[in-house]
Coordinates of C-alpha atoms in Angstrom, one line a residue:
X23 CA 66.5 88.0 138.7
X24 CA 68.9 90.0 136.7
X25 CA 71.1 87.3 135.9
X26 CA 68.8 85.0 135.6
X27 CA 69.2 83.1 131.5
X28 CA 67.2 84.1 129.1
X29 CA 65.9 81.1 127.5
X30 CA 63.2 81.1 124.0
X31 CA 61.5 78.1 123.0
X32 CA 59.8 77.7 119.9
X33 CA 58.4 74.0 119.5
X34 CA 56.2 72.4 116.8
X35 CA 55.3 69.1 114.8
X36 CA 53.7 68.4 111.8
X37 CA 52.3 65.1 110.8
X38 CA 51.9 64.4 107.1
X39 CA 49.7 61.5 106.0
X40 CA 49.7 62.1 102.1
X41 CA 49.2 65.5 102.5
X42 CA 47.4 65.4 106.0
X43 CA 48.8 67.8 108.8
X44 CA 48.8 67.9 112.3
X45 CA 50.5 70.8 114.2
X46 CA 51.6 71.2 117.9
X47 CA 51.9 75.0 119.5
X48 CA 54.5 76.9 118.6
X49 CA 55.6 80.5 120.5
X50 CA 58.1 81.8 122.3
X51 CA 58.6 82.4 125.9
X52 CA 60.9 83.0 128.8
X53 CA 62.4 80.2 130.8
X54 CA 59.4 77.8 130.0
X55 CA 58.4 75.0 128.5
X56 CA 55.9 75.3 125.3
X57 CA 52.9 72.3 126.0
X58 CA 52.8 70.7 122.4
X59 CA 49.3 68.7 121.0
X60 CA 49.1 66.4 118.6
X61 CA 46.1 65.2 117.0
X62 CA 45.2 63.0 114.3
X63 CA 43.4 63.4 111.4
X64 CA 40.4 60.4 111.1
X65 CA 40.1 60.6 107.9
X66 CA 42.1 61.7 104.3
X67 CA 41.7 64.9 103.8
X68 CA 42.7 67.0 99.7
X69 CA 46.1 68.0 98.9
X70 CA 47.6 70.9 99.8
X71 CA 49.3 70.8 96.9
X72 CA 51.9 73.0 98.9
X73 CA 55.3 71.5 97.7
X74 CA 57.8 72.9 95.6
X75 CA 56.6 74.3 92.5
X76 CA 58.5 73.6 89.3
X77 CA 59.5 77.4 89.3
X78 CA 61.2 76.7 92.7
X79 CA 62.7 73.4 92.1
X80 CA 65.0 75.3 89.3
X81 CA 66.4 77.5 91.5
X82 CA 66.5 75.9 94.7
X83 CA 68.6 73.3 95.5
X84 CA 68.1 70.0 94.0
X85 CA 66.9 67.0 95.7
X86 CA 70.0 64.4 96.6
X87 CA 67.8 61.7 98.1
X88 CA 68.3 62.3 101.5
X89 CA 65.3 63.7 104.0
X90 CA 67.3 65.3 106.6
X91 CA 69.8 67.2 104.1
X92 CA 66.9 68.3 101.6
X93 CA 64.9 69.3 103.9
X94 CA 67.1 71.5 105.7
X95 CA 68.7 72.5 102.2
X96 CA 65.3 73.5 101.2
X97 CA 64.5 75.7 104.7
X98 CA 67.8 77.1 103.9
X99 CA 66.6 78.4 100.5
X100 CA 63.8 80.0 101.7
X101 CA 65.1 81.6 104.6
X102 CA 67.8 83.2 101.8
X103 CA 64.8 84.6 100.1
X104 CA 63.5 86.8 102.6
X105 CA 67.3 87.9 103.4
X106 CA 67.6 85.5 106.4
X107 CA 70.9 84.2 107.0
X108 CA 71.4 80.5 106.1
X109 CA 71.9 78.4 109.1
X110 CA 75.2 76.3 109.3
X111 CA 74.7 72.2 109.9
X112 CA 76.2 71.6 113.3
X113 CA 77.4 68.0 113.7
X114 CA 75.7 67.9 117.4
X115 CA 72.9 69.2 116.7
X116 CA 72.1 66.1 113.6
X117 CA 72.8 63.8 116.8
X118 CA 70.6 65.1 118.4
X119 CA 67.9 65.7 115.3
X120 CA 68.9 62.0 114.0
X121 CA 68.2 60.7 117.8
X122 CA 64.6 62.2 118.3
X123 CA 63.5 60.8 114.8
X124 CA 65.1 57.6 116.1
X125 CA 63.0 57.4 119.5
X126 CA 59.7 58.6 117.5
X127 CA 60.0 55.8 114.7
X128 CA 60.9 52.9 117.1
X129 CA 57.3 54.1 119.5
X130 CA 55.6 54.5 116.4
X131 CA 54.7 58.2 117.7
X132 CA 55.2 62.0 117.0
X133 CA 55.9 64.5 120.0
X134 CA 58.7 66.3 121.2
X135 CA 58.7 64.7 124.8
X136 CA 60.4 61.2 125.1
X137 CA 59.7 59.0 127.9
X138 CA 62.5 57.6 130.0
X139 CA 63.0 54.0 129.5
X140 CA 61.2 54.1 126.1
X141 CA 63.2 52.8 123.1
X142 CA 65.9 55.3 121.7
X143 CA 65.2 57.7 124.7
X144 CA 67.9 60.3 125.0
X145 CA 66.2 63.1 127.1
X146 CA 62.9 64.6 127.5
X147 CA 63.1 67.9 126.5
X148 CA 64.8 69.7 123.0
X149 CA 67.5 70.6 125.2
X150 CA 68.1 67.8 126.8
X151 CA 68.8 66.1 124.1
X152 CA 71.0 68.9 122.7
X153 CA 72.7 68.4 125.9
X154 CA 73.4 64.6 125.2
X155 CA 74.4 65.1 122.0
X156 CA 77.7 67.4 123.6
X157 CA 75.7 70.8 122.2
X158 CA 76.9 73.3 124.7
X159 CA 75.4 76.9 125.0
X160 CA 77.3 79.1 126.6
X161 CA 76.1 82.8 126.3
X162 CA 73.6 83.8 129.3
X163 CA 70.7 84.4 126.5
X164 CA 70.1 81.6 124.2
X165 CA 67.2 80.1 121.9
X166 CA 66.5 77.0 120.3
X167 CA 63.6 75.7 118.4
X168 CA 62.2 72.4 116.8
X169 CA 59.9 70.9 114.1
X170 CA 58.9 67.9 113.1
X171 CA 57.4 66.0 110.2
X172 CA 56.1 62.2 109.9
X173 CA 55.1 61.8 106.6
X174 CA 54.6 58.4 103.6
X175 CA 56.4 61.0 101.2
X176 CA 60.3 60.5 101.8
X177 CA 61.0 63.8 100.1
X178 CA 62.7 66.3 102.3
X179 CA 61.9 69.0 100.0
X180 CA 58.2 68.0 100.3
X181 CA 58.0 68.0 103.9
X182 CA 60.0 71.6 104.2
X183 CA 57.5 73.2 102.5
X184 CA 55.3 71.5 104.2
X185 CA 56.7 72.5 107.3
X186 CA 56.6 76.5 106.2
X187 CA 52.7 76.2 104.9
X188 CA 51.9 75.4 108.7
X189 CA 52.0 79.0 110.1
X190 CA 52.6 77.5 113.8
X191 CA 56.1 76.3 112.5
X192 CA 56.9 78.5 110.3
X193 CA 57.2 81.3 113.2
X194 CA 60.1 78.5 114.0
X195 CA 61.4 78.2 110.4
X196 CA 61.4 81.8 109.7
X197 CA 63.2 83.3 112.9
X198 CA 65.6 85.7 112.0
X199 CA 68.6 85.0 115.0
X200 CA 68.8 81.4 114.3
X201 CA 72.6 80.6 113.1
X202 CA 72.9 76.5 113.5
X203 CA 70.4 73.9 113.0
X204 CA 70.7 70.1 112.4
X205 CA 68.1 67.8 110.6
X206 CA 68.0 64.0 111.1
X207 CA 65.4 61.4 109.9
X208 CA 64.2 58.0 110.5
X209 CA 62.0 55.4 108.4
X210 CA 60.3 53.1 109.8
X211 CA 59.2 49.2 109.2
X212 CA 55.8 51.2 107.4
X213 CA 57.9 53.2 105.2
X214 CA 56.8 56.2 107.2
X215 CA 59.6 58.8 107.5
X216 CA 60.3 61.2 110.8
X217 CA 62.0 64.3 110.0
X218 CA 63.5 66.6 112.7
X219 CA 64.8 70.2 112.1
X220 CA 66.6 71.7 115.3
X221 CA 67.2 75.3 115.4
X222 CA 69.8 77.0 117.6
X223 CA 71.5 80.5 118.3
X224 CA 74.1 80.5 121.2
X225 CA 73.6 84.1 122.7
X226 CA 70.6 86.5 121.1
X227 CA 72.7 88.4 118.2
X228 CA 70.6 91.1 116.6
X229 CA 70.1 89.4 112.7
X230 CA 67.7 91.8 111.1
X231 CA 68.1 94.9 113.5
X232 CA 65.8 97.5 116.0
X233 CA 62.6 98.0 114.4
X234 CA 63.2 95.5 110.5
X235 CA 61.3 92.6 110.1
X236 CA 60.8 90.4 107.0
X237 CA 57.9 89.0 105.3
X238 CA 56.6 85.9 103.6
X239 CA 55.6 85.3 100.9
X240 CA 58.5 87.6 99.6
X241 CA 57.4 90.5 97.4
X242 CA 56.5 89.0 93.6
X243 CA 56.7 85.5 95.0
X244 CA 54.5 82.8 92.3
X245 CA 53.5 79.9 92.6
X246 CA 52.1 79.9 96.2
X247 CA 49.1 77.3 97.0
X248 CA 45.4 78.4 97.4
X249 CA 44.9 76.2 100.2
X250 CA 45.7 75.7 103.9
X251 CA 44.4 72.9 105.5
X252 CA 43.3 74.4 109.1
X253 CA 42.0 71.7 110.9
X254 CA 45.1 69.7 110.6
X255 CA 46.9 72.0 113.1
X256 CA 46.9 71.9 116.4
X257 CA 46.4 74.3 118.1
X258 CA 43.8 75.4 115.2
X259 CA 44.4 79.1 113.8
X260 CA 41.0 78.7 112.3
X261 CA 39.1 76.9 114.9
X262 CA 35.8 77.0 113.0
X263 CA 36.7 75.9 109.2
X264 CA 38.9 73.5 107.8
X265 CA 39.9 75.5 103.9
X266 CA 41.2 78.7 104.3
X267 CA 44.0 80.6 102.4
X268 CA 47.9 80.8 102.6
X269 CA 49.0 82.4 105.9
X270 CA 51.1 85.6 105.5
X271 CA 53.1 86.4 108.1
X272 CA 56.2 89.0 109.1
X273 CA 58.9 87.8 110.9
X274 CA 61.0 90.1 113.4
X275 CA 64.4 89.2 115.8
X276 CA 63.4 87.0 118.5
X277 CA 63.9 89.9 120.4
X278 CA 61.5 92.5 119.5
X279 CA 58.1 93.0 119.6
X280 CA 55.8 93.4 116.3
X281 CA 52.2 95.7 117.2
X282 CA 49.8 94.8 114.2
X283 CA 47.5 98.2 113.5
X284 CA 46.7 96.9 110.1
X285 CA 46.9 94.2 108.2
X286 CA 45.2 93.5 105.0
X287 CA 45.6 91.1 101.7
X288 CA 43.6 91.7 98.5
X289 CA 43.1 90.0 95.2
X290 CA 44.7 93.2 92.7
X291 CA 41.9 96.0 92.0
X292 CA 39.6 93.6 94.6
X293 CA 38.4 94.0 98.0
X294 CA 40.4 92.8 101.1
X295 CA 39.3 89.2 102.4
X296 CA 38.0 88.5 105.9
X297 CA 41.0 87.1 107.9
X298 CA 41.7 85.7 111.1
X299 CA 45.1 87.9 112.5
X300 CA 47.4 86.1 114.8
X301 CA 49.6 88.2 116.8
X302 CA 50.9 87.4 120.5
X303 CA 48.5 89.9 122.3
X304 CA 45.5 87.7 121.5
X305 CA 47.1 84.5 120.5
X306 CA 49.7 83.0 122.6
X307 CA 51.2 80.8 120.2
X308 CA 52.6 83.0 117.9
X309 CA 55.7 84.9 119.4
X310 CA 55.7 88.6 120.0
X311 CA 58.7 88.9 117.7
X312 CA 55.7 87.9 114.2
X313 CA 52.3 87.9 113.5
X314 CA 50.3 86.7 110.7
X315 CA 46.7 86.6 108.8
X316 CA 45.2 83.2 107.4
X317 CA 42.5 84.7 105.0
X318 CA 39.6 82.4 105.9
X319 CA 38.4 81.4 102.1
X320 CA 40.6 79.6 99.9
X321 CA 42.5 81.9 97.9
X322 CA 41.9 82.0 93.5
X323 CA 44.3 80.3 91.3
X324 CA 46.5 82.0 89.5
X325 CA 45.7 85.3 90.8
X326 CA 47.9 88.3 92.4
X327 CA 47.5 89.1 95.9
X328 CA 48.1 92.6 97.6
X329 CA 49.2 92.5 101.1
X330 CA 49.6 95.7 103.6
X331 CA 51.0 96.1 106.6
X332 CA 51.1 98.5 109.1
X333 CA 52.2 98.5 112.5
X334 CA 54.8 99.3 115.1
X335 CA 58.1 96.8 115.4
X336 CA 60.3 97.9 118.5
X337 CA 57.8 101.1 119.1
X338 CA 58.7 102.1 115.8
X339 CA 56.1 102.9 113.4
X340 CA 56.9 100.8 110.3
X341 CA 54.6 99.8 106.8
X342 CA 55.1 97.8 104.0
X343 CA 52.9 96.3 100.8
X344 CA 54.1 93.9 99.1
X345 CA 52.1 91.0 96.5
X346 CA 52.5 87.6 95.6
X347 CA 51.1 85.0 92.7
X348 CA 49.4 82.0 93.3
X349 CA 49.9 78.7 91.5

């Protein structure tokens, strides 16, 4: 048993229909597979209006036209923000990215399971089809992660952020030990696009340290939407409304373990809004290694937000506050 890998999984999809979304489990475990549902919305629902805000798109990096590289450009960007290391484009890992997108526009369908025999198939599982793409780990411990987008809107940049508004993924997005991803996407006859981001790190390298975690959104952060869409992820973080508020989460190494004792967001000089907290003890789809708090009323334009945290990372006692603007 001592020897035996050490294998992390984080897995989830988003489906974007205008501005519709549809999230699969994400989380972390050992040596097992995480079950991904999809579910469809049956009707439009508002816009998130959680894209890029004007402020962002001057600093970021500009869109060249092309889904898989602005999109991956764009989680790049934001990873930089909360002092997360940028992860490198690996040629494998687009095959294998480009591949899955492939198989999911051809069967007109979004998961991360393909079907042998199906059209495009290149193996059922993440890492199979890292495998037949010539992506080799090698280290005994080892991690990998995916998300996927299937959107109308051909804009990477739109679907990243996207991606990072749906806590579930954004556990993915966000981990600090990733080092190599690869994005590919596919458009089908419909003029739907399917973006898929793989993440990968080739033996668990402490990124952020014992007992350091980041957090997002990062401290004076503007321009952040009111508005999280709920029901459109699956599983639901708020199973019993559809408009809440921005998720706020902290993100750890893969490898530690984050104990929420308090965890709190405010409008400034207001009281603290009712939340629902997700953290692995109670919620198995969000990794040890982060938790989170969806407030559970749609936050106020415009407004400044005061968030607190305390908590122990590692056994360590740790705290932070922090604040952010919305749009």
């Amino acid at each position: 048993m001592a020897n035996r890998p050490l294998i992390l999984k984080f897995l989830c999809v988003l489906l974007l229909a205008g501005n519709l979304t549809s999230c699969g489990g994400g989380g972390s475990s050992t040596a097992s597979q995480t079950t991904t549902t999809v579910t469809t919305p049956a009707a439009p629902a508002p816009t998130s209006n959680s894209g890029p805000t004007t402020a962002d798109l001057g600093v970021g990096p500009q869109a060249t036209g092309n889904t898989a590289t602005d999109g991956l450009n764009w989680i790049n960007f934001r990873r930089q923000q909360l002092g997360e290391p940028a992860l490198l484009r690996t040629a494998t890992i687009d095959k294998a990215a480009l591949a899955h997108s492939d198989y999911q526009q051809r069967n007109n369908i979004i998961t991360h399971a393909e079907v042998a025999g199906n059209p495009g198939f290149t193996g059922v599982s993440v890492g199979d089809r890292l495998s037949a793409a010539n992506y080799r780990f090698s280290a005994p411990s080892y991690a990998f992660g995916e998300v996927i987008s299937s959107t109308v809107d051909p804009s990477g940049l739109n679907a990243a952020e996207e991606l990072i508004t749906a806590i579930y993924h954004r556990f993915a997005i966000f981990e600090p030990m990733f080092r190599q991803a690869g994005s590919g996407a596919a458009v089908s006859p419909t003029s739907r696009t399917y973006l898929t981001l793989d993440f990968t790190i080739d033996g668990l390298t402490t990124t952020l340290g014992k007992s350091n975690f980041v957090v997002y959104p990062v401290d004076q952060q503007r321009g952040l939407p009111t508005v999280f869409f709920s029901d459109f992820e699956s599983p639901d973080p708020v199973p019993d409304r559809n408009e809440v508020g921005y998720p706020v989460s902290i993100h750890a190494d893969i490898t530690s373990n984050v104990v929420v004792q308090s965890f709190t967001i405010r409008p400034r000089n207001g009281a603290s809004l009712p939340t629902v907290l997700l953290q692995n003890s109670t919620d198995v789809h969000t990794p040890a290694s982060s938790a989170a708090i969806v407030p559970r009323d749609v936050l106020t334009a415009a407004t400044t937000y005061d968030v607190q945290f305390a908590g122990t990372v590692d056994g360590t006692t740790v705290s932070r506050a922090w604040s952010f603007t919305t749009r």
